């Protein structure tokens, strides 16, 4: 039986860990060829071997804040597999020195803006010409539930960067809708990945404080995000663009949660 994205070519940034990794695995299982861009070169090599070698997956070292490297990533997809059908612009960071606005310094602010927001601008700018030429394509940008809700446990630059990703996604979705290119934002709730584990390892109380607000009473799993990304990448979501796709265990709909 054919997969849901059989024969499509996908680019995934941050594909060596967490949500990106689960999505690369799912995309391959559903018949896609995938080009993974990350800075985790060892993990990238292991992943290519795990998933069947260069016929199916190619790893490219990419710092998503570099225009040259991002352009080369998308060109690799076109040159190696013949098209750029899906772009999952997902790489992001959540460093501990990004905290309350009162203690977050300009360097920490700028670093997060570069990796989380400028990167998505660069990836969309690189992917769109291929997709416009094909008259078809699906871009999924990873924002976050913090793009639509405020938290007293602040990470000020992270939240602002994700708000930027969401607004940019909406605008691109509107602008390119009649050219066959769909652009949607995945807004995960807290997901059980190294990014979240690192953040909460230093502060279990903060983790517990967040858990209280999730109606389902647990963090999400990367595979649950991969299912949502697959939906947005595939023709199953063909009438969706410029969308804020919240996959958050009910957080954004909750006022009082069960005990
Ligand atoms: N985990 C969560 O709770 C959560 C919630 C909402 C949104 N998100 C977002 O989901 C995305 C993925 O997060 P995750 O939890 O899977 O994180 P993760 O830390 O498990 O994986 C992130 C990946 O991005 C890569 N990366 C980091 N900086 C890079 C750079 N400059 N260039 C290229 N690659 C780089 C890392 O090497 C890693 O492989 C991020 O954008 C994150 O902000 C995560």
PDB file of N, CA, C and O in Angstrom, residues 12 79 90 132 150 171:
ATOM      1  N   UNK A  12      13.569  18.652   6.353  1.00  0.00           N
ATOM      2  CA  UNK A  12      13.247  18.786   7.780  1.00  0.00           C
ATOM      3  C   UNK A  12      14.447  19.392   8.495  1.00  0.00           C
ATOM      4  O   UNK A  12      15.543  18.820   8.471  1.00  0.00           O
ATOM      5  N   UNK A  79      18.371  18.881  -6.116  1.00  0.00           N
ATOM      6  CA  UNK A  79      19.386  18.214  -6.944  1.00  0.00           C
ATOM      7  C   UNK A  79      19.409  16.702  -6.717  1.00  0.00           C
ATOM      8  O   UNK A  79      19.639  15.930  -7.642  1.00  0.00           O
ATOM      9  N   UNK A  90      11.687  23.481  11.501  1.00  0.00           N
ATOM     10  CA  UNK A  90      11.386  23.043  12.866  1.00  0.00           C
ATOM     11  C   UNK A  90      12.504  23.288  13.875  1.00  0.00           C
ATOM     12  O   UNK A  90      12.259  23.334  15.076  1.00  0.00           O
ATOM     13  N   UNK A 132       6.673  27.393  -5.809  1.00  0.00           N
ATOM     14  CA  UNK A 132       5.912  28.247  -6.734  1.00  0.00           C
ATOM     15  C   UNK A 132       6.112  27.731  -8.161  1.00  0.00           C
ATOM     16  O   UNK A 132       5.152  27.624  -8.936  1.00  0.00           O
ATOM     17  N   UNK A 150       0.027  33.421  27.238  1.00  0.00           N
ATOM     18  CA  UNK A 150       1.121  33.927  28.064  1.00  0.00           C
ATOM     19  C   UNK A 150       1.397  33.030  29.258  1.00  0.00           C
ATOM     20  O   UNK A 150       0.501  32.340  29.743  1.00  0.00           O
ATOM     21  N   UNK A 171       0.839  35.051   7.210  1.00  0.00           N
ATOM     22  CA  UNK A 171       0.977  35.965   6.071  1.00  0.00           C
ATOM     23  C   UNK A 171       1.419  35.229   4.799  1.00  0.00           C
ATOM     24  O   UNK A 171       0.894  35.462   3.712  1.00  0.00           O
TER      25      UNK A 171
END
